[in-house]
Coordinates of C-alpha atoms in Angstrom, one line a residue:
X1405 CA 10.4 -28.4 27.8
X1406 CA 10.2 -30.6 24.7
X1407 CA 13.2 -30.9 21.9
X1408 CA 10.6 -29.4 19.7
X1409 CA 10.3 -26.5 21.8
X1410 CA 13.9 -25.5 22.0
X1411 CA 16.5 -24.2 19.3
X1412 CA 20.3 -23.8 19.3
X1413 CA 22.7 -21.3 17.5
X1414 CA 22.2 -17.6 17.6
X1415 CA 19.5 -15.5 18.4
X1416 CA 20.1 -13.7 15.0
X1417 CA 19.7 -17.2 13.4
X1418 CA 16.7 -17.9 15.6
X1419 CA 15.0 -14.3 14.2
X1420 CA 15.7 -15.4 10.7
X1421 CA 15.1 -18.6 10.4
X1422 CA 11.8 -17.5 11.7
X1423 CA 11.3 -15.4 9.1
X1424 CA 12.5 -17.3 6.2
X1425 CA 10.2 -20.0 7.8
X1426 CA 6.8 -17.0 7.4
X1427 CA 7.8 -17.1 3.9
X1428 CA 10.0 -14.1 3.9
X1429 CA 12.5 -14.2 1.0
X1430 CA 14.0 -10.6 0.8
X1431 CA 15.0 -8.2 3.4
X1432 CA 16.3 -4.8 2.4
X1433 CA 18.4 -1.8 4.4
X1434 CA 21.8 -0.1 4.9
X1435 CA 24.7 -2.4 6.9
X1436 CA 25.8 -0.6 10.0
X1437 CA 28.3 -2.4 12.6
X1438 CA 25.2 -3.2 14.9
X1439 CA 23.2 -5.1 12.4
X1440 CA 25.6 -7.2 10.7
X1441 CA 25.0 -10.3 12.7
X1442 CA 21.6 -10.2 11.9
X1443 CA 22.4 -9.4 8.3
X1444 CA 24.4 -12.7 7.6
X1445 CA 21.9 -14.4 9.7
X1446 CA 19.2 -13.5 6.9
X1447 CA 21.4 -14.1 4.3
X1448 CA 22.0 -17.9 5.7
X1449 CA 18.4 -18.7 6.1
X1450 CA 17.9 -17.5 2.8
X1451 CA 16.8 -14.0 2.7
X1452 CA 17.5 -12.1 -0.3
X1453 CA 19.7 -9.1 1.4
X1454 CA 19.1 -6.0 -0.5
X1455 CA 21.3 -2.6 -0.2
X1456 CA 19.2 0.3 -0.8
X1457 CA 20.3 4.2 -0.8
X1458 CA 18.2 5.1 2.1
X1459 CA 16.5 3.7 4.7
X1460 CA 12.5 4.8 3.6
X1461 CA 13.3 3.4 0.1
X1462 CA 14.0 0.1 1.8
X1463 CA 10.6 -0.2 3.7
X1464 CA 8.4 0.3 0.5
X1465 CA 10.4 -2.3 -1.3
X1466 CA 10.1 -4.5 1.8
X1467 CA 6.1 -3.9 1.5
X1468 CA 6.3 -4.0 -2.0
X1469 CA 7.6 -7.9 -2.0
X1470 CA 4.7 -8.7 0.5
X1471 CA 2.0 -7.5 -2.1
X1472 CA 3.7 -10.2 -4.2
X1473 CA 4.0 -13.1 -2.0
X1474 CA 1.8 -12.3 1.0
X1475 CA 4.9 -12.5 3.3
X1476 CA 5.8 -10.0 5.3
X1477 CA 8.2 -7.7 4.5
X1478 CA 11.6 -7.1 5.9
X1479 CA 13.5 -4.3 6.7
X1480 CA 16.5 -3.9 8.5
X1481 CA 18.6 -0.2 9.6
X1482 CA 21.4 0.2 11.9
X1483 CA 21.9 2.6 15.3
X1484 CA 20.5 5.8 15.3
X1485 CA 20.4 7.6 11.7
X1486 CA 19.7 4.6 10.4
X1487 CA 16.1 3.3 12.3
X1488 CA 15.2 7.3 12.6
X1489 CA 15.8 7.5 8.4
X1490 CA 13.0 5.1 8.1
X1491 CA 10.6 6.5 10.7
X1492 CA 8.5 7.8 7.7
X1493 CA 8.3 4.0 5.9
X1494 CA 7.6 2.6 9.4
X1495 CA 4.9 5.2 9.8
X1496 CA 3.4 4.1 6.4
X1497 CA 3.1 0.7 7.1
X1498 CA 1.1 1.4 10.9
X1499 CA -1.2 3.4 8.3
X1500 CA -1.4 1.9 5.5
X1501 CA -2.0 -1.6 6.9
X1502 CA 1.1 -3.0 5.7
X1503 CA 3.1 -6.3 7.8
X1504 CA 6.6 -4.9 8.1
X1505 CA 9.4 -6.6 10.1
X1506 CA 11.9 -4.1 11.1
X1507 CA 15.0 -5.4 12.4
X1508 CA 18.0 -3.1 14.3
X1509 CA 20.6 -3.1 16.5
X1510 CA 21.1 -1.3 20.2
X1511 CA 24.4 -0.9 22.4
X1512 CA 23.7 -3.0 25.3
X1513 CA 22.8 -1.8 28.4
X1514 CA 25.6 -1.5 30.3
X1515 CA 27.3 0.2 27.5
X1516 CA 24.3 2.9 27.2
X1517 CA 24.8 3.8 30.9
X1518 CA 28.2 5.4 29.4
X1519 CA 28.4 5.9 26.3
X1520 CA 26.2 8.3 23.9
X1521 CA 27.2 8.2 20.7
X1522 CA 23.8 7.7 18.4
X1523 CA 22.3 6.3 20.8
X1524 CA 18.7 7.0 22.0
X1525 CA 15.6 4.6 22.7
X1526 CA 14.5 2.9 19.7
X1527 CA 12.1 1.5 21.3
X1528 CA 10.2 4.6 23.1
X1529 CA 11.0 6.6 19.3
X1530 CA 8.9 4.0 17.0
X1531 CA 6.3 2.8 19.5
X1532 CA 3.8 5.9 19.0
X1533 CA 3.6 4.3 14.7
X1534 CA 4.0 0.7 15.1
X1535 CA 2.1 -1.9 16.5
X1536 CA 4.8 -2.9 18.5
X1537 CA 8.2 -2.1 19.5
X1538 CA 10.2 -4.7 21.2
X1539 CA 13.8 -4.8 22.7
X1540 CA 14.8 -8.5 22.3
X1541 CA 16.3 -9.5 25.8
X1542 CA 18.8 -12.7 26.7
X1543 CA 17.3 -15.5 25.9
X1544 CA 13.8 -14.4 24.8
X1545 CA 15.1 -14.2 20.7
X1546 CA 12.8 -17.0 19.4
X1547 CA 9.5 -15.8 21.0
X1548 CA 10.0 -12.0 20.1
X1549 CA 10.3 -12.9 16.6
X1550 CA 7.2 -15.1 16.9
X1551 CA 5.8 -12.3 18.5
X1552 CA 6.3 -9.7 16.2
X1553 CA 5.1 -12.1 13.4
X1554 CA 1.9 -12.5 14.9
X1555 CA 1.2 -9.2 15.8
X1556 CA 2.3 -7.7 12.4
X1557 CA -0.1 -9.9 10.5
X1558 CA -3.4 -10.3 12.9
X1559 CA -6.2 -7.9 12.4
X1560 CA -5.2 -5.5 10.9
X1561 CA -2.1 -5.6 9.6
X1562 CA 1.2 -3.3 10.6
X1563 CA 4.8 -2.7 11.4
X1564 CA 6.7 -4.2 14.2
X1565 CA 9.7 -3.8 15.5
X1566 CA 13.1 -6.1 16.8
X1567 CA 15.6 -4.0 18.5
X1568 CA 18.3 -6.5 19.5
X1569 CA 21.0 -5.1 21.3
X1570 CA 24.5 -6.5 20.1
X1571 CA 25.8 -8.8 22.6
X1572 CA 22.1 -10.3 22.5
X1573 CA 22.4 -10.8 18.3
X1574 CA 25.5 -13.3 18.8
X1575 CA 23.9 -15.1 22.2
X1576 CA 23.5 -19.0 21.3
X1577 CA 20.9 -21.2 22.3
X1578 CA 19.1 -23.6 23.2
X1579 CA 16.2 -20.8 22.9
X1580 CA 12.1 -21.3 23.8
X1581 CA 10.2 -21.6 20.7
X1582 CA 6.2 -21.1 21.1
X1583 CA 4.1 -23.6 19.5
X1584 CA 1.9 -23.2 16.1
X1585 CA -2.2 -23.2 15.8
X1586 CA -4.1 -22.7 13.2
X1587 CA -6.6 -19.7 13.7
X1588 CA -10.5 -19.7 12.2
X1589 CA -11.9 -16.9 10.3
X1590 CA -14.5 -15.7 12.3
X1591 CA -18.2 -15.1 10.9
X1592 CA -21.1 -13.6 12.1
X1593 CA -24.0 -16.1 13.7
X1594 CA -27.1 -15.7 15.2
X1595 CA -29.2 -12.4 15.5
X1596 CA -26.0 -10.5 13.0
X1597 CA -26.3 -13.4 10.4
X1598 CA -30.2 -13.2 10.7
X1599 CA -30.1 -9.7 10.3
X1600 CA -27.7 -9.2 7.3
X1601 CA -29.0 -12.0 5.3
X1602 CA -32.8 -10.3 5.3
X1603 CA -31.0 -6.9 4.6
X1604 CA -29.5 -8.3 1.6
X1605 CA -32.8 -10.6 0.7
X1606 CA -35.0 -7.7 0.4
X1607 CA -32.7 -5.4 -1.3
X1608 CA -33.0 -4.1 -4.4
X1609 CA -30.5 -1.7 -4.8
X1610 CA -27.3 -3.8 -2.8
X1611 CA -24.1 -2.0 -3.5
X1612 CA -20.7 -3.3 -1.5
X1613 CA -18.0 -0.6 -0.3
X1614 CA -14.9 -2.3 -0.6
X1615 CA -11.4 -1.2 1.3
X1616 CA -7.9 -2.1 2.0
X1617 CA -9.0 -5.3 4.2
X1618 CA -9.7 -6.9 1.5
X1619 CA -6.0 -6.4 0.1
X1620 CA -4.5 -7.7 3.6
X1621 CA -7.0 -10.4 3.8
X1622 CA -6.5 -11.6 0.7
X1623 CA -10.2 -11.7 0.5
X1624 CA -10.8 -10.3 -3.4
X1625 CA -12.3 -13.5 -5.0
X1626 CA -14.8 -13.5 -2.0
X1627 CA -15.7 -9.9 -3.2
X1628 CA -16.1 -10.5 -6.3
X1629 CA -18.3 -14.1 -6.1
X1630 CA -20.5 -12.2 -3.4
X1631 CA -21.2 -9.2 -6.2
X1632 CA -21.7 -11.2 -8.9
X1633 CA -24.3 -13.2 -7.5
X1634 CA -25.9 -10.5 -5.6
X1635 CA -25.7 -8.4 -8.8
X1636 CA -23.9 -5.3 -6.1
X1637 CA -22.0 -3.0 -7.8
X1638 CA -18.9 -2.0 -6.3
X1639 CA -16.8 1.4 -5.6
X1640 CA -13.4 0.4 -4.5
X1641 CA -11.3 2.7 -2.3
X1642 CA -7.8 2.8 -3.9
X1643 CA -5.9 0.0 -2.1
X1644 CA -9.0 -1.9 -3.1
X1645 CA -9.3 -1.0 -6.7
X1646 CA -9.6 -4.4 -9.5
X1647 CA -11.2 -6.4 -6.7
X1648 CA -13.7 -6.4 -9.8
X1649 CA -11.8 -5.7 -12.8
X1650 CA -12.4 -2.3 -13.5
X1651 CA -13.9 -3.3 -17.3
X1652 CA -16.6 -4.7 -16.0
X1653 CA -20.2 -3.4 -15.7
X1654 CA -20.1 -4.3 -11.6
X1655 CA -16.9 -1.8 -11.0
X1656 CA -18.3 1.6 -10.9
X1657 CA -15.0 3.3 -9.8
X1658 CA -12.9 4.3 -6.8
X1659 CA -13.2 6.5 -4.1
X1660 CA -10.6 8.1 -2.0
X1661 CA -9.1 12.0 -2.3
X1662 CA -11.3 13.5 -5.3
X1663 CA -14.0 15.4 -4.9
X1664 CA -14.8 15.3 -8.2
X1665 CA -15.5 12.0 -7.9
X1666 CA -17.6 12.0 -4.7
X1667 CA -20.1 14.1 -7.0
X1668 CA -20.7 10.9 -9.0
X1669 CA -20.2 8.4 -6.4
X1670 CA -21.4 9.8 -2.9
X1671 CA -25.3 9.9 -4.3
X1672 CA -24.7 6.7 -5.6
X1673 CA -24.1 5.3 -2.3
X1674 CA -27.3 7.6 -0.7
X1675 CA -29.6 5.7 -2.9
X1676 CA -28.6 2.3 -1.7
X1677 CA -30.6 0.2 0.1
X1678 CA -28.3 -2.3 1.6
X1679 CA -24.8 -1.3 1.8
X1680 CA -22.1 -3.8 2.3
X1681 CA -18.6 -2.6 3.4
X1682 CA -16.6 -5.0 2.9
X1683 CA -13.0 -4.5 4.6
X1684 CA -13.6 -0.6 4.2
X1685 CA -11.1 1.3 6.1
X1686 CA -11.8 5.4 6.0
X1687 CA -8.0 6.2 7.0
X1688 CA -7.7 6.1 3.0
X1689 CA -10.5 8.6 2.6
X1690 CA -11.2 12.6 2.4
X1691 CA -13.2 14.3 4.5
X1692 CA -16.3 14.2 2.7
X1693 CA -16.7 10.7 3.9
X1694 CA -17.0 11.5 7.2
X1695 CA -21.2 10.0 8.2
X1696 CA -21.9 9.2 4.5
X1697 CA -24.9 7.5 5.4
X1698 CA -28.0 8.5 5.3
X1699 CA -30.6 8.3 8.3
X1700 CA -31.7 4.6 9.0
X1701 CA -29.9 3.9 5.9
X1702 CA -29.0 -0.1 6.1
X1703 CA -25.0 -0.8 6.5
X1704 CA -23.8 -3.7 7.2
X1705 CA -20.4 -2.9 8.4
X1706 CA -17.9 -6.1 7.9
X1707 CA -14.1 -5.0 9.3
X1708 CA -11.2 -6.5 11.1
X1709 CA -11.1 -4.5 13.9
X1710 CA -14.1 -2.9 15.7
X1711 CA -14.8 0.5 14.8
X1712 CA -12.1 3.1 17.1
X1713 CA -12.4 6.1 14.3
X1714 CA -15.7 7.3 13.8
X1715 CA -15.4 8.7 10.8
X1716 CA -18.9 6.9 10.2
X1717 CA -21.1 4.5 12.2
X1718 CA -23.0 1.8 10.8
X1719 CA -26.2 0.1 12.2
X1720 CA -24.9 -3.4 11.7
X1721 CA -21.4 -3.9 12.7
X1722 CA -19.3 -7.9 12.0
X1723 CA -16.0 -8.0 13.4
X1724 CA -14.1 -11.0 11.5
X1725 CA -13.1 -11.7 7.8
X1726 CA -14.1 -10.6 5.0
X1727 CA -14.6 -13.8 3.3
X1728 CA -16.4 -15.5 6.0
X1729 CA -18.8 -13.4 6.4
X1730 CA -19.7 -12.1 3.3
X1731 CA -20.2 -16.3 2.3
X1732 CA -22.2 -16.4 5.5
X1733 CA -24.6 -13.9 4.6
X1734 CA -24.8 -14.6 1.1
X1735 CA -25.8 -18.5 1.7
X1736 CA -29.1 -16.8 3.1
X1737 CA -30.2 -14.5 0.9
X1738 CA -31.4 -15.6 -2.8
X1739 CA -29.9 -13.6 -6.0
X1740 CA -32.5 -11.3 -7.7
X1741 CA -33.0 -8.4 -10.0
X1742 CA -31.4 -5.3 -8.9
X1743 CA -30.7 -1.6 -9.5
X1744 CA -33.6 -1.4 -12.3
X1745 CA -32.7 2.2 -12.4
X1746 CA -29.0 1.4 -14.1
X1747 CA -28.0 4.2 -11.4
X1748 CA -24.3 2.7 -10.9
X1749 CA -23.8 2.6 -14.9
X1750 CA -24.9 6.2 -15.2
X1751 CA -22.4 7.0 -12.1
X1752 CA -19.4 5.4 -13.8
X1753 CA -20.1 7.1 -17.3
X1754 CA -20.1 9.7 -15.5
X1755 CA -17.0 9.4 -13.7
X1756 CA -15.5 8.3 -17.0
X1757 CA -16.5 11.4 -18.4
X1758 CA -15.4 13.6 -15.3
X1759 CA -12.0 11.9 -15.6
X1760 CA -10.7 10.9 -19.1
X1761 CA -13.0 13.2 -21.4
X1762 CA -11.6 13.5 -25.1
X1763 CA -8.2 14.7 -23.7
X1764 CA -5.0 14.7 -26.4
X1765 CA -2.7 15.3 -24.5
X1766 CA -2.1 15.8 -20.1
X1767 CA -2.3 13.9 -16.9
X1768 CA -4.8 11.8 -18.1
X1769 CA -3.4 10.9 -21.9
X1770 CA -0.7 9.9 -20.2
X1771 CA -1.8 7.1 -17.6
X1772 CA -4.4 6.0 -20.3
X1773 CA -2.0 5.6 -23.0
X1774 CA 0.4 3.7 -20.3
X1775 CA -1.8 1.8 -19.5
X1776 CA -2.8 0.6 -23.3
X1777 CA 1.0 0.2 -23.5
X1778 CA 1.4 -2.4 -20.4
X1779 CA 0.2 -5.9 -20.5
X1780 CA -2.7 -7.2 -19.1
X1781 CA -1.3 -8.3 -15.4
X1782 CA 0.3 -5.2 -15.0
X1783 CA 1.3 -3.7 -11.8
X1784 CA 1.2 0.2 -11.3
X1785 CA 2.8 1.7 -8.2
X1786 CA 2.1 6.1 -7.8
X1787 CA 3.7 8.7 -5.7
X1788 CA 1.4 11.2 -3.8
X1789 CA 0.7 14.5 -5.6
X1790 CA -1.9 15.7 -8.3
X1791 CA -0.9 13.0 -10.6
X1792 CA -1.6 10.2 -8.2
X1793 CA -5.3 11.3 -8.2
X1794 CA -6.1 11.4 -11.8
X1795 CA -4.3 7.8 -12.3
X1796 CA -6.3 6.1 -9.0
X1797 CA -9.7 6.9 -11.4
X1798 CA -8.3 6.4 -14.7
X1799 CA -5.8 3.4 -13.8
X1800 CA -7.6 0.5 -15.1
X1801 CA -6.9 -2.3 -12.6
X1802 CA -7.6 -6.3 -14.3
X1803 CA -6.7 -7.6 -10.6
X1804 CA -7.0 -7.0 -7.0
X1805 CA -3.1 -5.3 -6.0
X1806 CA -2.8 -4.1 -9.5
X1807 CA -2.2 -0.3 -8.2
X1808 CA 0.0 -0.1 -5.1
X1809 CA 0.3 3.7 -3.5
X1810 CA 0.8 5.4 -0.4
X1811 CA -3.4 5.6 0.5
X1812 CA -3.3 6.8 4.3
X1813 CA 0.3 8.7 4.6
X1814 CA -0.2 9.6 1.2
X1815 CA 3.9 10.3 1.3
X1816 CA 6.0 11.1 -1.4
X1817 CA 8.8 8.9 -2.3
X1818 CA 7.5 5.4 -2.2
X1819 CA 6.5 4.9 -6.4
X1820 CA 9.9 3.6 -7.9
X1821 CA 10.6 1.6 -4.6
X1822 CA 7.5 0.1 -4.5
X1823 CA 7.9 -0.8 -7.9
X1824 CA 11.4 -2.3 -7.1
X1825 CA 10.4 -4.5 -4.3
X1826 CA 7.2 -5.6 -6.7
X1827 CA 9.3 -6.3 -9.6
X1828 CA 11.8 -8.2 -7.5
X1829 CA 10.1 -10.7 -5.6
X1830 CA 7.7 -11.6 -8.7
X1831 CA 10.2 -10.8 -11.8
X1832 CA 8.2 -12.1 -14.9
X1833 CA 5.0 -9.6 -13.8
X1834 CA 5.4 -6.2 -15.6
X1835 CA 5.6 -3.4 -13.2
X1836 CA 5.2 0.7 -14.1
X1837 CA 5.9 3.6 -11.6
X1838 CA 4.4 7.0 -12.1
X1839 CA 6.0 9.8 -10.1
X1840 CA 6.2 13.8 -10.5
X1841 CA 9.0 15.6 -11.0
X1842 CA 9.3 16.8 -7.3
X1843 CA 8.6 13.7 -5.6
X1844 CA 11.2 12.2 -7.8
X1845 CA 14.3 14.3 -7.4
X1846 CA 13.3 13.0 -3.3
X1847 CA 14.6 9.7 -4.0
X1848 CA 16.6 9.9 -7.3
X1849 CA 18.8 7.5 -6.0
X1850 CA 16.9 4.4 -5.7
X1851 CA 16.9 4.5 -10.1
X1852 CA 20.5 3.0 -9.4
X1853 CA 19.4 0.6 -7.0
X1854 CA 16.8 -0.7 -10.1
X1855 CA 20.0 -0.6 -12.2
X1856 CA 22.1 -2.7 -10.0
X1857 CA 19.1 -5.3 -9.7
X1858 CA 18.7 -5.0 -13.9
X1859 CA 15.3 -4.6 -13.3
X1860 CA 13.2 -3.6 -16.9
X1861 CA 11.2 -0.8 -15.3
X1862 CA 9.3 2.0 -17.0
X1863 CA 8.9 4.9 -14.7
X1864 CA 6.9 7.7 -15.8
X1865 CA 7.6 10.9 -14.7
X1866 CA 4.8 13.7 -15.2
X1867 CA 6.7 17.0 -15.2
X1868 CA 5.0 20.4 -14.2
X1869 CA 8.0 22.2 -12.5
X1870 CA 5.7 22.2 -9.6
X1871 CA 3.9 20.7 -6.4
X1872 CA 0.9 20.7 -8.1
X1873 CA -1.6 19.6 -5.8
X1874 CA -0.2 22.3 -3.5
X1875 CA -0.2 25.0 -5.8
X1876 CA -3.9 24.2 -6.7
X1877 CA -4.8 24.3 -2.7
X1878 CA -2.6 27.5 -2.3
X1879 CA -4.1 29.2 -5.4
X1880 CA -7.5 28.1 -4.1
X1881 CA -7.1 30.0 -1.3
X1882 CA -6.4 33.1 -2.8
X1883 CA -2.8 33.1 -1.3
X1884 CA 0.8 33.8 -2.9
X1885 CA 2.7 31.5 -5.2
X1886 CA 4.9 30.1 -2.7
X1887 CA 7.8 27.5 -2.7
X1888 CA 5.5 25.4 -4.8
X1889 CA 7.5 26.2 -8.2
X1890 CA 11.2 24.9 -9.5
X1891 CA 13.3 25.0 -12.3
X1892 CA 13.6 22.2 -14.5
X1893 CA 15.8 19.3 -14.6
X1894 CA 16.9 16.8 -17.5
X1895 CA 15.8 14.0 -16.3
X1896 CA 16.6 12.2 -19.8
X1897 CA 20.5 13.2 -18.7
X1898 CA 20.4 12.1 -15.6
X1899 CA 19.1 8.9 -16.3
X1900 CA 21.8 8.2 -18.8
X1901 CA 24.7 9.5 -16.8
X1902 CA 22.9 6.5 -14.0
X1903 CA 23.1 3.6 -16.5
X1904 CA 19.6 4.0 -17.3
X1905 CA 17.6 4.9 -20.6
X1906 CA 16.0 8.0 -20.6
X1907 CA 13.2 9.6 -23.0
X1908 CA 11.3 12.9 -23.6
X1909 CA 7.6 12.7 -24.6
X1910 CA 5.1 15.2 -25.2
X1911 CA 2.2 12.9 -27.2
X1912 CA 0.5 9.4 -26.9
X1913 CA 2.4 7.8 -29.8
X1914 CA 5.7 8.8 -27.6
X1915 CA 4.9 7.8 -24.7
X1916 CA 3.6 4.1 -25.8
X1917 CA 6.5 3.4 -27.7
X1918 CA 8.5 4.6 -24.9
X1919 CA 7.0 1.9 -22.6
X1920 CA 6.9 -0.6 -24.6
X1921 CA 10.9 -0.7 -25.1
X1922 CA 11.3 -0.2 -21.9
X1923 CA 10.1 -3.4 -20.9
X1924 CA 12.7 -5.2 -23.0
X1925 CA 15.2 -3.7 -21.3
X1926 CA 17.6 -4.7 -18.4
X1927 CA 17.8 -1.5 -16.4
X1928 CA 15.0 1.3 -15.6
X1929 CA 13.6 3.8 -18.4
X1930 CA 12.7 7.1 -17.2
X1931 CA 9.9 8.6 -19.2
X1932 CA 9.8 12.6 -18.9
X1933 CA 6.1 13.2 -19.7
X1934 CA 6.3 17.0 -20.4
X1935 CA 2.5 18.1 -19.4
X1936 CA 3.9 21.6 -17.9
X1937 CA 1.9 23.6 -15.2
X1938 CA -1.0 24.4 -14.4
X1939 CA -2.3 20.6 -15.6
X1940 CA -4.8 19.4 -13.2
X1941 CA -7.1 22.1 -13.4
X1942 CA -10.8 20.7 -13.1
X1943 CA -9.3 17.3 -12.8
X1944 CA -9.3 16.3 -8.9

């Protein structure tokens, strides 16, 4: 073995070192006895160490540094309570595509033999939602943290896990470090490349699908060129919305849990002629995109991973990047008129129309007016419910990342984290969370964690003393009201009594002055947008 091979110290300096050398910069969590060697070993390296007030919180703040840097996130929860608190995040990031580094701690193992006190198999308990779960043995510290970083960021991204029993955290070297290549992007060649470049030559109605991919790839400027000069329009899925910004003619809106939107956009996508989805991942979508496609309908299907879910087939199937391949196609197929129709502007007026009408006040009057409120840059983070499908269609995104949300878990709880993490690891971008009133009283606690960080953040909450989306499914089915309704709560107080501003709007004028002195502040405004039930009616 080579000097360059080998490390010394500990093998919780050899795990973050690694890390800080990926780029990481912040790791957030809750200190329990068995993690604090790793702890200081992050803070050493460099890492930013971050105390949350519960576990989940900590994981979308991890993920929401890596939509900032590209890094991946870090999370770290002791024995027990701690890693089983944040199954859910961990479950969100094998979902939602997200590279999350989750470091705990075991007894070892001649302790478990006999002794039980929170003790059960980490390992066995996470691997069903991560890409990998690994115990870190004696001596093998330095290549299960290369490991993990590998795994977590290849294909498609996801979580992985480091369980490092105790003893193991404070073993010191030398250790075995693996070496470093460079990998290719992959593109298509040959009879694929022949094949997709005539699609696209002869099209005249070329529309690109674009999905979350393209946020993991970083691949949104290849997007974009291959649209522009191909004159396709785009629909975005959610995670993929701003890849064009959405003022432009080419963005004809996103697609993802409405079905009030599919009625604009589904026929849209019938009457295409050469279909491009690029980085489109259906684990974000609704039923009703189960086999979109027509018969014999022409699909080039680019992804990172070959297709294992079926939720549609496609006729022409590239397994690599995004960007490679779309710039491999494109280079053989010359620009020309397209879509003399105007079909995709008639879709998006209508979708404009389906979604932000003339409205003076609700759901919508309130993310539009936000939105005029926030600067151009902005960053938007949404919980699940109602409210979070309204804003993914009315949400104007200038930039690829400008909305982060729970697409494939869809679980409540991750806005104002996500909008932590965001706001952290990038400070000077302005950052916005919209939650409901429910999904906020999950996590009220994290508003302190903002406060301790004196982080300027406007958080919107739209309150309806209900589940609303629930209700409106329950209702729909002709069943009772049902554990779907709650009494109010001042918000306004309880941000004040938590060293945060707090203000009550009911109109536009409100609401944008509300926003806009928020983000000259140094702690979190909560915004108590009083819409009341019943609002999203007709709107999803």
């Amino acid at each position: 073995m080579k000097d360059a091979d080998a490390a010394t110290g500990t093998a919780s300096d050899e795990i973050a070192t690694r890390l800080a050398e990926a780029g990481c910069r912040h790791a957030f969590g809750i200190p329990g006895g068995e993690v604090l060697a790793l702890m200081d070993a992050l803070a050493r390296a460099g890492l930013r160490v971050t105390l949350v007030k519960h576990e989940n919180s900590g994981g979308f703040m991890a993920e929401g540094t890596w939509h900032a840097t590209g890094a991946p996130g870090v999370l770290f929860a002791t024995i027990g309570p701690g890693i089983a608190n944040a199954a859910n995040c961990i479950a969100n990031a094998w979902q939602d595509r997200v590279p999350l580094i989750v470091l705990t701690g075991c007894v070892p193992a001649v302790e478990a033999m006999t002794y039980t006190h929170q003790v059960f198999d980490h390992v066995r308990f996470l691997e069903p939602i991560t890409k990998a779960a690994i115990r870190v043995e004696a001596g093998t510290a330095a290549l299960a943290v290369d490991k993990a970083l590998r795994i977590a960021t290849s294909g498609r991204p996801g979580p992985v896990v480091l369980d490092v029993p105790i003893d193991v955290q404070r073993e010191r070297g030398p250790f075995r470090r693996s070496r470093h290549f460079a990998e290719a992007a992959t593109a298509p060649h040959g009879e694929a490349l022949a094949t997709a470049q005539a699609w696209l030559a002869e099209a005249e109605r070329p529309l690109v699908l674009a999905g979350l991919d393209v946020l993991t790839e970083r691949a949104g400027p290849a997007v974009e060129a291959f649209a522009r000069r191909h004159g396709a329009p785009v629909i975005a899925a959610y995670k993929a919305k701003g890849v064009i910004p959405e003022g432009d003619p080419l963005a004809v809106g996103a697609a993802g849990l409405s079905p009030l939107a599919d009625k604009a956009l589904l026929p849209l996508l019938q009457e295409s002629d050469c279909v491009v989805l690029a980085g489109y991942d259906p684990i974000e979508m609704r039923i009703g995109w189960r086999d979109p496609f027509a018969e014999g309908q022409r699909v080039i299907d680019i992804a990172a991973v070959s297709n294992a879910h079926y939720m549609h087939q496609a006729p022409l199937t590239i397994v690599g990047s995004v960007a490679a391949s779309l710039e491999a196609i494109s280079a053989g197929a010359e620009p020309r008129k397209t879509w003399p129709g105007g079909e995709p502007a008639a879709a998006k007026a209508r979708l404009h129309e389906a979604f932000r009408g003339a409205e003076a006040w609700g759901p919508a009057a309130v993310i539009d007016e936000a939105r005029r409120a926030m600067p151009a840059g902005s960053v938007a983070t949404v919980d699940s419910g109602a409210h979070r499908i309204v804003l993914s269609h009315v949400w104007e995104c200038d930039h690829v990342g400008g909305l982060l949300q729970s697409t494939a878990l869809c679980t409540m709880g991750c806005a104002v984290p996500l909008a932590i993490g965001r706001k952290l690891a990038e400070p000077e971008r302005p950052v916005i969370a919209f939650v409901g009133d429910a999904g906020l009283e999950m996590f009220l606690g994290e508003l302190a964690t903002a406060r301790d960080l004196r982080l300027g953040l406007p958080v919107v909450v739209f309150v309806d003393e209900q589940l609303g989306l629930i209700e409106l499914k329950q209702r729909g089915s002709g069943m009772d009201n049902l554990g779907v309704e709650f009494p109010p709560t001042d918000f306004t107080a309880v941000a004040k009594a938590m060293g945060g501003e707090g203000v009550t709007v009911s109109d536009r004028a409100a609401l944008h002055d509300a926003v806009t002195a928020a983000l000259r502040r140094d702690t979190f405004t909560l915004i108590s947008a009083m819409i009341g039930r019943n609002a999203y009616d007709g709107r999803i």
